[in-house]
Structures are given as C-alpha cells and as structure tokens.
Coordinates of C-alpha atoms and ligand atoms in Angstrom, one line a residue:
Chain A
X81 CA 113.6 104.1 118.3
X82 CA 115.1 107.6 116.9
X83 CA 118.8 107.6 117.8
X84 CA 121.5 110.1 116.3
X85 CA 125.3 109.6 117.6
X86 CA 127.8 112.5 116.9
X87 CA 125.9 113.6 113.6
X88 CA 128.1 116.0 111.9
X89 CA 126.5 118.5 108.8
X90 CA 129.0 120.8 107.0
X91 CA 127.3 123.0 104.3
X92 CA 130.0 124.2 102.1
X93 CA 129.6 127.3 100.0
X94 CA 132.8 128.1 97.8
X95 CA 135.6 128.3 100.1
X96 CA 132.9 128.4 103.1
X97 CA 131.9 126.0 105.5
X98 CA 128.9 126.3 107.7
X99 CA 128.7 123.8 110.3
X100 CA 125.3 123.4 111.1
X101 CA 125.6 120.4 113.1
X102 CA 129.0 119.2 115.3
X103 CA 128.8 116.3 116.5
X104 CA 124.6 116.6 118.1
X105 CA 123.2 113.1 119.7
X106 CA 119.8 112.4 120.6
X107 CA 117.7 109.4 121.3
X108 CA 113.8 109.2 121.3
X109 CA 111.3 107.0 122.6
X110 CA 109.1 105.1 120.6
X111 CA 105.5 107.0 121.6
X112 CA 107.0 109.9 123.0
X113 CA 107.2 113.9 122.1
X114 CA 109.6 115.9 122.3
X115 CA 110.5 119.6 121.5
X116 CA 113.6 121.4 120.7
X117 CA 114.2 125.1 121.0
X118 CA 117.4 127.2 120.2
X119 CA 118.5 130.5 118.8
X120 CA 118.0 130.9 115.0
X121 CA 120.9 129.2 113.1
X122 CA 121.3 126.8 115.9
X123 CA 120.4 123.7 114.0
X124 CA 116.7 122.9 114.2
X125 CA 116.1 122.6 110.7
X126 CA 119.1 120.8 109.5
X127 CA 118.4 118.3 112.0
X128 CA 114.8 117.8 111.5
X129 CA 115.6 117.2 107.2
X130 CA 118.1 114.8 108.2
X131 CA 115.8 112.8 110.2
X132 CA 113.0 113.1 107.3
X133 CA 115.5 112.1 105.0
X134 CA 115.6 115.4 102.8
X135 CA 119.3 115.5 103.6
X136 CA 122.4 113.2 104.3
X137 CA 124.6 114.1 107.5
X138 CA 128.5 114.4 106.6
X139 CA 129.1 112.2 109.8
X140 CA 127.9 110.7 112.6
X141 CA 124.9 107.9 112.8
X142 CA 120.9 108.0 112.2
X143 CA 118.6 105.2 113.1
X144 CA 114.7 105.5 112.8
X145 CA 113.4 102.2 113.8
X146 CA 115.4 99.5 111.5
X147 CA 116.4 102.2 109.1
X148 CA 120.0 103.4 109.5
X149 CA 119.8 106.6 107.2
X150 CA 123.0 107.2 106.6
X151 CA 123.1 104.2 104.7
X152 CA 119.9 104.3 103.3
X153 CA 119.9 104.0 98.8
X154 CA 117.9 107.2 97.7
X155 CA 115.4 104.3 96.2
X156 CA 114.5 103.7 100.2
X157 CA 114.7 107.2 101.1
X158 CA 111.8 107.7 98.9
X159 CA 109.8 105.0 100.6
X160 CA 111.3 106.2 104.0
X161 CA 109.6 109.5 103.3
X162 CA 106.2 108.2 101.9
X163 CA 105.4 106.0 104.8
X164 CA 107.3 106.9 108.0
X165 CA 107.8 110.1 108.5
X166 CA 105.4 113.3 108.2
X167 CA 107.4 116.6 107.6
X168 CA 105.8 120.1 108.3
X169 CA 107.9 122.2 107.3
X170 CA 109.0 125.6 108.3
X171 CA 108.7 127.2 105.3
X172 CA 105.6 124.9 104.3
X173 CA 106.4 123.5 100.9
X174 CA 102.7 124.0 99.6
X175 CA 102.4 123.6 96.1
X176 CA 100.5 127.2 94.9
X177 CA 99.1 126.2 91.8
X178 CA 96.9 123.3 93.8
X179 CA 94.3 123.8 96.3
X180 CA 93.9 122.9 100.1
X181 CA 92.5 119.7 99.6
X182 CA 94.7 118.8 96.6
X183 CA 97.8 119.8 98.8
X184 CA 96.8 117.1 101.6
X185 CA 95.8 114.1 98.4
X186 CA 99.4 114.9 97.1
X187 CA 100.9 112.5 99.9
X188 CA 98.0 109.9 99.3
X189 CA 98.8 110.5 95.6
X190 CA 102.6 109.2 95.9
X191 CA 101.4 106.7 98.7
X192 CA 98.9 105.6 95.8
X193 CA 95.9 105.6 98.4
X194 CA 92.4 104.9 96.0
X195 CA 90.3 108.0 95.6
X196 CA 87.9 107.9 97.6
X197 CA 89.7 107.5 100.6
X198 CA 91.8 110.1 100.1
X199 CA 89.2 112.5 99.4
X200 CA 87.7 111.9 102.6
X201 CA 90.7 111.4 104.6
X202 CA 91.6 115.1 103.0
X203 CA 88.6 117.0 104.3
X204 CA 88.6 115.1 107.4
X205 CA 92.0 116.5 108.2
X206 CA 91.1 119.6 106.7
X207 CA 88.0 119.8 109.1
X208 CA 90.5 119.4 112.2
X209 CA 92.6 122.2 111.3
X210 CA 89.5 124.2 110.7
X211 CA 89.5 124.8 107.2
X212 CA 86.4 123.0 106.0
X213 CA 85.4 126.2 104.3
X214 CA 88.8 126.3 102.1
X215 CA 88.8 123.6 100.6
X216 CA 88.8 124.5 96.9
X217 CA 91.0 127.5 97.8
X218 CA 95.0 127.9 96.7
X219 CA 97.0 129.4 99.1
X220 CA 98.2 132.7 97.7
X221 CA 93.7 132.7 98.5
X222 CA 95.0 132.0 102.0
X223 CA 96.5 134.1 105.4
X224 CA 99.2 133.1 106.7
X225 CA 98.1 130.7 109.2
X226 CA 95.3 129.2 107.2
X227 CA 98.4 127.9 105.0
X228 CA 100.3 126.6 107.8
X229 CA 97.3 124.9 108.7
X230 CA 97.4 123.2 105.1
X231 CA 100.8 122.0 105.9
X232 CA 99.8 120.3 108.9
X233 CA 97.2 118.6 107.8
X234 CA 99.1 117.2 104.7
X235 CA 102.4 116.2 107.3
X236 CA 99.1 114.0 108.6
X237 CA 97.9 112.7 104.9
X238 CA 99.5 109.2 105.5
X239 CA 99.1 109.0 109.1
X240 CA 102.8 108.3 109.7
X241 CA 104.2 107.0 113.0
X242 CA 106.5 109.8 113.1
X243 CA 106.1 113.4 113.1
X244 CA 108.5 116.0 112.9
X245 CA 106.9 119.3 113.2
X246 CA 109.3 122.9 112.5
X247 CA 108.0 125.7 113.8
X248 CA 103.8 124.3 113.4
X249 CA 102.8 127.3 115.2
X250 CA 104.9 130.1 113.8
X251 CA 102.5 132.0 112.0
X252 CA 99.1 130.8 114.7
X253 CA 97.5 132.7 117.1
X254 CA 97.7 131.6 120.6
X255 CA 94.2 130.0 120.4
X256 CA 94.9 128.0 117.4
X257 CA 98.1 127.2 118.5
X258 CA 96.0 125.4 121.2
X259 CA 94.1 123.4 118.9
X260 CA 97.3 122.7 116.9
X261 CA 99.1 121.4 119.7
X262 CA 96.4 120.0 121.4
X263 CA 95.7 117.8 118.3
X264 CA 99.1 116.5 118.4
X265 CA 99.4 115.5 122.1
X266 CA 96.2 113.6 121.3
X267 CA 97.8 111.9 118.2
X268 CA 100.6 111.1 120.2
X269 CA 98.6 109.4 123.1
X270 CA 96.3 107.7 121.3
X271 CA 98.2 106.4 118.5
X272 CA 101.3 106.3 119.8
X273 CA 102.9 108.3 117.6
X274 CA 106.4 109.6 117.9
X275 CA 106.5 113.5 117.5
X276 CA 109.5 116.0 117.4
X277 CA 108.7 119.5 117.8
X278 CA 110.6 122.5 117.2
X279 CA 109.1 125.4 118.5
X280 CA 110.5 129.4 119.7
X281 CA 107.6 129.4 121.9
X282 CA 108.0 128.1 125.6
X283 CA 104.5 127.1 126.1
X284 CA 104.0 125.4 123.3
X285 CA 107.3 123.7 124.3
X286 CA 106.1 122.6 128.0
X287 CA 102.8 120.8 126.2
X288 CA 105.3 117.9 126.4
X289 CA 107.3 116.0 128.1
X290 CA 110.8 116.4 127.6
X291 CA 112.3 119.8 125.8
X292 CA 116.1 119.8 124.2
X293 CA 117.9 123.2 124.4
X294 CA 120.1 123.1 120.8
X295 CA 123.2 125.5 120.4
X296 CA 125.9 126.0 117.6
X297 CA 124.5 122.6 116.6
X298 CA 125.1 120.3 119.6
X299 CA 122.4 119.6 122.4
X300 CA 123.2 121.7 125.1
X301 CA 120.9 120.9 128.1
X302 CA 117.2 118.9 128.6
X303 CA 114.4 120.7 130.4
X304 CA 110.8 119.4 132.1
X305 CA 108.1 121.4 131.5
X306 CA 108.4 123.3 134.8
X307 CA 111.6 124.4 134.2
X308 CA 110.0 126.4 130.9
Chain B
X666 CA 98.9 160.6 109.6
X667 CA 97.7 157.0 108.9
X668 CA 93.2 157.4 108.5
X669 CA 91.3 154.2 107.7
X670 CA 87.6 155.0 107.3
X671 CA 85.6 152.1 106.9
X672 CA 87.8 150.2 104.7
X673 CA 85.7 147.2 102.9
X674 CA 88.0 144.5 101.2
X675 CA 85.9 141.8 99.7
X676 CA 88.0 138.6 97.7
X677 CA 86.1 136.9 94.9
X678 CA 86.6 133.3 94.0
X679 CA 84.3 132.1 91.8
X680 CA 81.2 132.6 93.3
X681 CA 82.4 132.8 96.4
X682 CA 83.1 136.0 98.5
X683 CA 85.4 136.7 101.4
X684 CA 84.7 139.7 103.4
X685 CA 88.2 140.1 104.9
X686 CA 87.9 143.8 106.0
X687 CA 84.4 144.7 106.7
X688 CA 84.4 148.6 107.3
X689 CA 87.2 148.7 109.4
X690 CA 88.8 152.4 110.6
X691 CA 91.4 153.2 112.7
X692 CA 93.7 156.1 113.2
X693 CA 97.4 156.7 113.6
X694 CA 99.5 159.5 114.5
X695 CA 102.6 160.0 113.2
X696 CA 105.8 159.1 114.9
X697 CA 103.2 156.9 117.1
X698 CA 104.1 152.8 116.9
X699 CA 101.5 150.6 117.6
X700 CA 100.8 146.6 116.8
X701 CA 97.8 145.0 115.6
X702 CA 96.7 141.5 116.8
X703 CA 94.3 139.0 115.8
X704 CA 92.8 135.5 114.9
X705 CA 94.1 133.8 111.7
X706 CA 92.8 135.1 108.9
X707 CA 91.1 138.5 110.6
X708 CA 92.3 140.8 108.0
X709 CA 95.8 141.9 109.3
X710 CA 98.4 141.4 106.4
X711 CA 95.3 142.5 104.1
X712 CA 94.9 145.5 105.8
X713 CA 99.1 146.1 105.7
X714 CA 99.1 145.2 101.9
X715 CA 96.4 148.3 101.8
X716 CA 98.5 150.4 103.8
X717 CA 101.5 149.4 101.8
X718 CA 100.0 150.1 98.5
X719 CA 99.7 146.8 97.3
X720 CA 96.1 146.3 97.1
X721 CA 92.9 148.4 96.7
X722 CA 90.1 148.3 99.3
X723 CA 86.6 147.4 97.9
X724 CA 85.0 150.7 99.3
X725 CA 86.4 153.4 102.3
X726 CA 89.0 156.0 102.8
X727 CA 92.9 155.6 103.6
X728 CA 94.7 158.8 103.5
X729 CA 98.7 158.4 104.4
X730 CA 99.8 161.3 105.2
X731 CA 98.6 164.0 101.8
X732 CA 98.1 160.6 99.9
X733 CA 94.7 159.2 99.2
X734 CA 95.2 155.5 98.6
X735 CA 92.1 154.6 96.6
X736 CA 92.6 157.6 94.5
X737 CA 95.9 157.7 93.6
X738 CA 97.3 155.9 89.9
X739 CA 99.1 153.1 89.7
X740 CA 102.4 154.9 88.4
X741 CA 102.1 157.5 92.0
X742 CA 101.7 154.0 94.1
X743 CA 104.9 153.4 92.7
X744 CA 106.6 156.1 94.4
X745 CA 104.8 155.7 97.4
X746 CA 105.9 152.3 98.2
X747 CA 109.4 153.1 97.3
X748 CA 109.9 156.0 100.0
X749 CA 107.5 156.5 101.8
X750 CA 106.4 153.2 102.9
X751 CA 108.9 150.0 104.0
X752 CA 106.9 146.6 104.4
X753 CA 107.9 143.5 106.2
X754 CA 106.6 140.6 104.8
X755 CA 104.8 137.6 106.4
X756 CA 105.9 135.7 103.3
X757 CA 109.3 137.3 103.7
X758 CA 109.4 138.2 99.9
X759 CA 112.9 137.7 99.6
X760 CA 114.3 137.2 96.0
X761 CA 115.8 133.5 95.9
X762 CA 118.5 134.2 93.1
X763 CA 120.0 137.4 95.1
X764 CA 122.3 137.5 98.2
X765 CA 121.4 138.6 101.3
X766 CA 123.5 142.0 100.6
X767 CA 121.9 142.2 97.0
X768 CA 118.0 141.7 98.4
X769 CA 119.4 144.5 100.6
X770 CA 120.6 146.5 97.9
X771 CA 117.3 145.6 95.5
X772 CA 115.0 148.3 96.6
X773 CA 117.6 151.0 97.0
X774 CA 118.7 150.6 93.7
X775 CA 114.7 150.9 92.6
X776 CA 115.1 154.1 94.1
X777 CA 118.7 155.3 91.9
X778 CA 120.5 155.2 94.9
X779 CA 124.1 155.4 93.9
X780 CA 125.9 152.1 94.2
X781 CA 129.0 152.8 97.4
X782 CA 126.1 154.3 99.1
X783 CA 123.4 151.4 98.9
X784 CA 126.1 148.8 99.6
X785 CA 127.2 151.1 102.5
X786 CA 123.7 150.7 103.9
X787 CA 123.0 147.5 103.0
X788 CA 126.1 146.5 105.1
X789 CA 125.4 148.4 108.1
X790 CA 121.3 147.1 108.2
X791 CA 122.9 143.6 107.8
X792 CA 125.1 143.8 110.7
X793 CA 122.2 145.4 112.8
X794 CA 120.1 142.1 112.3
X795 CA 123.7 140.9 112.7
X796 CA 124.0 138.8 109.4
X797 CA 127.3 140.6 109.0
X798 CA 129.0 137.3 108.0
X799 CA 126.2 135.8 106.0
X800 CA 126.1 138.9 103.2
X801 CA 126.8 136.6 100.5
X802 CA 124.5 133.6 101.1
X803 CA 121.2 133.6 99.3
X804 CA 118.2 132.7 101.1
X805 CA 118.5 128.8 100.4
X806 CA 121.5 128.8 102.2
X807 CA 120.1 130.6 105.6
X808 CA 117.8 129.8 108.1
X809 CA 114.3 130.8 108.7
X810 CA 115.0 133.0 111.4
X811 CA 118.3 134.3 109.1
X812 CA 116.0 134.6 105.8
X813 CA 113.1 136.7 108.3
X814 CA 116.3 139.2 109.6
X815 CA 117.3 139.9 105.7
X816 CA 113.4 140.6 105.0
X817 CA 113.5 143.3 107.9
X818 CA 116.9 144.8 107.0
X819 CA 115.4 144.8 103.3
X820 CA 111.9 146.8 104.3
X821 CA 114.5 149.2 106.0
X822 CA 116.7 149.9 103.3
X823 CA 115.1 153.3 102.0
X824 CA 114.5 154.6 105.5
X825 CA 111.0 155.0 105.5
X826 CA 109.3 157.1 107.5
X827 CA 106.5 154.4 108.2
X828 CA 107.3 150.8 108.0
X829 CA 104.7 148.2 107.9
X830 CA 105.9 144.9 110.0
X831 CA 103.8 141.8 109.3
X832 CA 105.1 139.5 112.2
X833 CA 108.4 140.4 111.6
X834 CA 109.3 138.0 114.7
X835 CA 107.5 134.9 113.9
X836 CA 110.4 132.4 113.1
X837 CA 112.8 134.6 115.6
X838 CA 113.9 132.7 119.1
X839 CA 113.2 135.1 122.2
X840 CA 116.4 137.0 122.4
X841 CA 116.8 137.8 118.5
X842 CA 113.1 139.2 118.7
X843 CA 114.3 141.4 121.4
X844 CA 117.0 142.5 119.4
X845 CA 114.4 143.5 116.2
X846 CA 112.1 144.9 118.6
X847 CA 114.5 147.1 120.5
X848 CA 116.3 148.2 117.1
X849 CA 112.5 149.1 115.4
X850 CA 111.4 151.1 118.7
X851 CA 115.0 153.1 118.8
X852 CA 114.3 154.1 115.3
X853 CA 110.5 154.9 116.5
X854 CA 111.7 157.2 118.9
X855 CA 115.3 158.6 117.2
X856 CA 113.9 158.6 113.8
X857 CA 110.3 159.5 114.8
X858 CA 109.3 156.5 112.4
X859 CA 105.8 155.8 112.3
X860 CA 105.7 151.8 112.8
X861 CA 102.5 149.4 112.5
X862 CA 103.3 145.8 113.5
X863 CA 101.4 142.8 113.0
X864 CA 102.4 140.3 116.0
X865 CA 100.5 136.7 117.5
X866 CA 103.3 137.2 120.6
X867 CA 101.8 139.5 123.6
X868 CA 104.7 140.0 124.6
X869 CA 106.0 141.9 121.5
X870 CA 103.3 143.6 121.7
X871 CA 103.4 145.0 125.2
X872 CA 106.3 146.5 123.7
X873 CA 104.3 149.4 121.9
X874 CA 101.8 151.7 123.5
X875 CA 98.4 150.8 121.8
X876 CA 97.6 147.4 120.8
X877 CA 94.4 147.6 118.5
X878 CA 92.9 144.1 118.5
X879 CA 90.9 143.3 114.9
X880 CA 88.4 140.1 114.3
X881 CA 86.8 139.3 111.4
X882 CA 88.0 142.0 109.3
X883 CA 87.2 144.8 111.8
X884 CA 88.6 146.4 115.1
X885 CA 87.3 145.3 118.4
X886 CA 89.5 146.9 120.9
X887 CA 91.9 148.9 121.8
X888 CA 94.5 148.1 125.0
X889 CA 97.7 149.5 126.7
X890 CA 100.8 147.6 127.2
X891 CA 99.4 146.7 131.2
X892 CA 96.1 145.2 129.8
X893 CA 98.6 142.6 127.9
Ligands
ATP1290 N1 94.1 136.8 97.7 C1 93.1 136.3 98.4 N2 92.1 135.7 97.8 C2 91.1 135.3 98.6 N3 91.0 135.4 99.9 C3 92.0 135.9 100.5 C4 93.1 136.5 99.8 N4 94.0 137.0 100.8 C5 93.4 136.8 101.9 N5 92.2 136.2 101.8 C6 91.3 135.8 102.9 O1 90.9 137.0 103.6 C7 90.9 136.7 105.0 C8 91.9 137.6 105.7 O2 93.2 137.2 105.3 P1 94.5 137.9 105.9 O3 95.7 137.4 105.2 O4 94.3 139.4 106.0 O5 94.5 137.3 107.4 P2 95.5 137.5 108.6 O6 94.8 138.2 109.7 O7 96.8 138.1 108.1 O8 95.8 136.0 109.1 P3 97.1 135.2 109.6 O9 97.3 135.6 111.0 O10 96.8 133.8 109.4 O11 98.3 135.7 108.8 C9 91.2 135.2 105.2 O12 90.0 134.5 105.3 C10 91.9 134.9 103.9 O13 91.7 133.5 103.6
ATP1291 N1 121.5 124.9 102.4 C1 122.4 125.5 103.2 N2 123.5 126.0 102.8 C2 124.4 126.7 103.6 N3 124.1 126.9 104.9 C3 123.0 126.5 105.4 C4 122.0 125.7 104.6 N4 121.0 125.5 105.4 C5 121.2 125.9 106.6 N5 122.5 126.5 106.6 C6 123.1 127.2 107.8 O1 123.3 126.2 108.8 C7 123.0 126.8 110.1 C8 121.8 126.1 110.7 O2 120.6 126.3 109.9 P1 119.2 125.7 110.4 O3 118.2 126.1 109.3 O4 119.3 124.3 110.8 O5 118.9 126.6 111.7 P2 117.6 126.7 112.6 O6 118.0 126.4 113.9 O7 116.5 126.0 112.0 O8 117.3 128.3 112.6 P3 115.9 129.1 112.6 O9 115.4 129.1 114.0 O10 116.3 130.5 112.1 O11 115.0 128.5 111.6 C9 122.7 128.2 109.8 O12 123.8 129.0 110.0 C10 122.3 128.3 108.4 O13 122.6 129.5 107.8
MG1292 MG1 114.6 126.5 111.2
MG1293 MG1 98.7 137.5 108.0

C-alpha cells in the first residue's frame, strides 16, 4: 500500500550536504500501524514530509496506493494532501491568529466541506481530544499539550485513510498520551486506517504492532512490542 | 532562595476566566534541583514564565533570591532575566532568521558580553549538546530534537545561577535526554546551579531529588526519586 525503495534526501546548504535519508525502504500494510523510533537527526521527519507530500526525495521511489510521488505534478500533490493523508506535525503548524475550532475547519475549508458539517465535525473532534471547553481559544491562550491536542484533531478534519503522526505525544502527559494513542488504535481497527507513528517513547511505541528502528537515515532493525 | 506564596494567576478571555495557578506555594533551596510534573495544562510553564520574569501573578508572593517578583519594575525584570535567570522553553523560542551559534550568541550579546568571548562560549555550549557541526544552520534547517538542544545551550549562555527547564527533553530520543540530563545535574552539583525542570517522563524525573507534583494550578504532592 505504502512502499518506499532506496529513497535518497540530500539537503544542501551552500557547499553542505546533509543526507538525511540514504537509500531507507519500507513497505506498509493497508490497515496496519506502525511506529518508528531513532536518535534525533536520524530521519523521522524527512521521511514522514516525504510521504505527506511536503517534500520531494532526491532518489529512490514512493508509492501510496496508486500515487507514485515522486512523479506526482504539484497540482496532485495538493489534492494528495487534501484527501489522503493527515499530517501532525512535530512542530504543529497551528495557525495563531485562528482559534481551536477554526484550526480543525481549515482542512474542511480547502476540502470545501459545507458549514455545517464542518462545524460539527470540528467540535466533535475537539470533544475527543478533550478540548470542548477551548473552543473559541487561540493557542498562544493554550499549554503546550492542549495545542498538540489541536493538531491532532485537525490531522483528523478530513478523516483521511492515512495518518502520519510525528511525535503526537511529545508535549502529553502519560495519561493523555493514553487517550491519544488509544484513539488512534481505535481509528485504525475500526476504520481501517493506515497510521505511521513516530514516537521517542517505547510504550507508546509497543501500542502497535510492528516498530522500525531508523539510523543515519536507513532502517536499521524491526521490533515486536515485546522486544520494547 | 526560590518562595512561592500562594501565587494566583487568573487569564481573561472575554468573559471567560482561567484560573491556571490557584494559590500555589512551594519552596526551593538554593543549589537544590528538583522537577515539577503534571497534567496538561496544570499551571507548569505558567508558573516558569513567573519564575522567569515573564509574567505577573494575579495575587501572592515570589521572592528569588533578594528579588521580589510582583514588586519589582519592568526595567529591574530586565536585568533579572538576563543574569540571574536562564529559561528553557517549551516553545523553544529560538529566533528563525539566526544560526544556531548566533541564537547562542543572542542573549550574551544582550548582556555586552564582548564578542571572542560570547562566540567562545557559544561554541563550547554547542558542542556540549554536541551540535558542534551544525553552528551555522538556522533552525529550519535542524531537527526537532537539534532545534530543542540549541534552545538549552541558548538558556545556558549567561551562566545562570537558576535555570528554568520547561521539558527540555520532550522531542529528545532516550540517550540524548541522558546526555541533557547528566550535563544539567553536573552543573547542579559543580556549579551549585539552582535547576527547576518541567518533565511528562518519570524517568527524567527520578533523576532529581524532589519531584513536586502540581494539578489544577496547585501542588498536590511531593515524592523522592524511589516513589517514581
Ligand atoms: N495566555 C494565556 N491565555 C489564556 N489561558 C492561558 C494562557 N496561558 C495558559 N493558559 C491556560 O492556563 C492553564 C495552564 O496553562 P500552562 O501552560 O501553565 O499548562 P501546562 O501545565 O504547562 O500544560 P502542558 O503540559 O500542556 O504544557 C491552561 O488551561 C491554559 O490553557
Ligand atoms: N530543511 C533542512 N535543511 C537542511 N537540513 C535539514 C533540513 N531538515 C532536516 N535537516 C537535517 O536532516 C537530518 C534529519 O532531520 P529530521 O528532521 O528528519 O530528523 P528527525 O529524525 O526527525 O530528528 P528529531 O528526532 O530531532 O526530530 C538532520 O541532520 C537535520 O538537521
Ligand atoms: Mg523530527
Ligand atoms: Mg507547559
């Protein structure tokens, strides 16, 4: 469903190169969820805006489904973006001069969902996240985890069938952590939908099935949850 | 050396009032370096941006050391935050248009520190959060674990004698967090630095002697490193 073959990502800065990713390969399972851990630097982020489409590898090949990104006109991109794939990301992308709720329409906006259904489809989402009580607040009005939350409810806005998740739980206590991860294994079940997780944290990593271990931009090794 | 006496901070929105520290006190000796934990959204970075000199509480006391935070002018606050207090971030804070080296250099130069000795430093805190070959990359170009290590070396810069760490490990794989956590209690103990530090990860934690535990906006608990 997801498979990347000898993806290559150079970052060049002057006469600097950065190889963030050498030549990594993964597949994934339609309907499955996965996590990735490795040491900062490793290549968890690059990876993950490759596969959302926010970047373009130097090398190598991407399919998602029947889209082979690498190939992929910027016009598609967009529509890749809109409809497939859910980002939350790391450093959470909220817009600061909107509020909670406006942040999760913003996807429905682009996605040119009615009104009404986005409204609702907003605080629902909101409500699972356990912000009900935020909704009119902007998130410099927010801690740190009650933004994160924000960011994983708008990843949700357009209910995509895939998911890719960097660092969700970063700034969360344990509990909500729990909830967090809990709601996504649930997602996943029921709905089938495919999730990629990147997570420091080796319990959140053993809530599924299958973890990747990524190093100097390559995968390096596959764990079970009992070897975590 | 650190006296919080039923701090009160109260956030208005509107007609809407958020009670984020509800009469909270706690004490702190100096040289002493303990972590606070807590739900999302308990009152932890609001009580560090007090600490810090950032914010005013609503109604209490806070004396650092022979300074009275609610009393003191805005122009003294100044001062305070640029040597005696160092503060890492949540939100990292990191200026997006400066290198690594030059966020470094930023609050040293606030402080007319003389240009071969601020890069000196800058240098040598880089290399400790061992960024060593990243000093010219601005924060666009580095990871989230990368960006959170300039933040810290940053907060260090002026050698403060207390430094206020807002999950300083939150985007940080296992082994670089026990790199930062080592490096901040060797300066606890060398330096006789007085260190609070804001953590969701017990294990970071167990690390310091006394854990005070804080919900809704006040402290519940205190525990030792064998209670974690
Ligand atoms: N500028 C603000 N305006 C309004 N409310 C705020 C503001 N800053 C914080 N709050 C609210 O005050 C409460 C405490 O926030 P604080 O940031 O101190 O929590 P926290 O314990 O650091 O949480 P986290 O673990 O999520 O970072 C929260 O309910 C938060 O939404
Ligand atoms: N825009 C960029 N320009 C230059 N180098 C970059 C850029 N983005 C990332 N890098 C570099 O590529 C490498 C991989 O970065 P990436 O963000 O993928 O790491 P990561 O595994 O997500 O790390 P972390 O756990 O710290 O978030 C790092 O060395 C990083 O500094
Ligand atoms: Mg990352
Ligand atoms: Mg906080």
């Amino acid at each position: 469903f997801i498979s990347c073959t000898d993806v290559v990502r150079v970052y060049r800065i002057g006469d600097i190169e950065i190889a963030a990713l050498r030549g990594l390969s993964l597949e994934v399972d339609r309907g499955e969820m996965i996590s990735i851990m490795g040491p900062s630097g490793s290549g968890k982020t690059t990876l993950l805006n490759i596969l959302g489409g926010l970047d373009r590898a130097n090398a190598g090949t991407i399919r998602v489904d029947d889209v082979s990104l690498g190939f992929t006109p910027v016009s598609e991109l967009v529509n890749y973006r809109r409809r497939v794939v859910g980002h939350i990301f790391q450093n959470l992308n909220l817009i600061h001069t909107l509020t909670a709720l406006e942040n999760v329409e913003l996807p429905m906006i682009f996605n040119e969902t009615d009104r009404g259904t986005r409204k609702k489809r907003a605080e629902e989402l909101l409500h699972i996240v356990d912000l009900s009580d935020r909704l009119q607040h902007k998130p410099d009005e927010l801690s740190g985890g009650q933004q994160q939350r924000v960011a994983i409810a708008a990843a949700l806005a357009n209910d995509p069938p895939i998911l890719l998740a960097d660092e969700p739980t970063g700034e969360l206590d344990s509990e909500t952590s729990r909830i967090i991860v809990n709601y996504l294994l649930r997602i996943n079940r029921e709905f089938d939908k495919t999730i990629i997780m990147v997570t420091h944290n080796p319990i959140v990593a053993a809530a599924t099935r299958r973890i990747l271990r990524i190093e100097d931009g390559n995968i390096v090794g596959t764990y079970t949850p009992a070897q975590m």
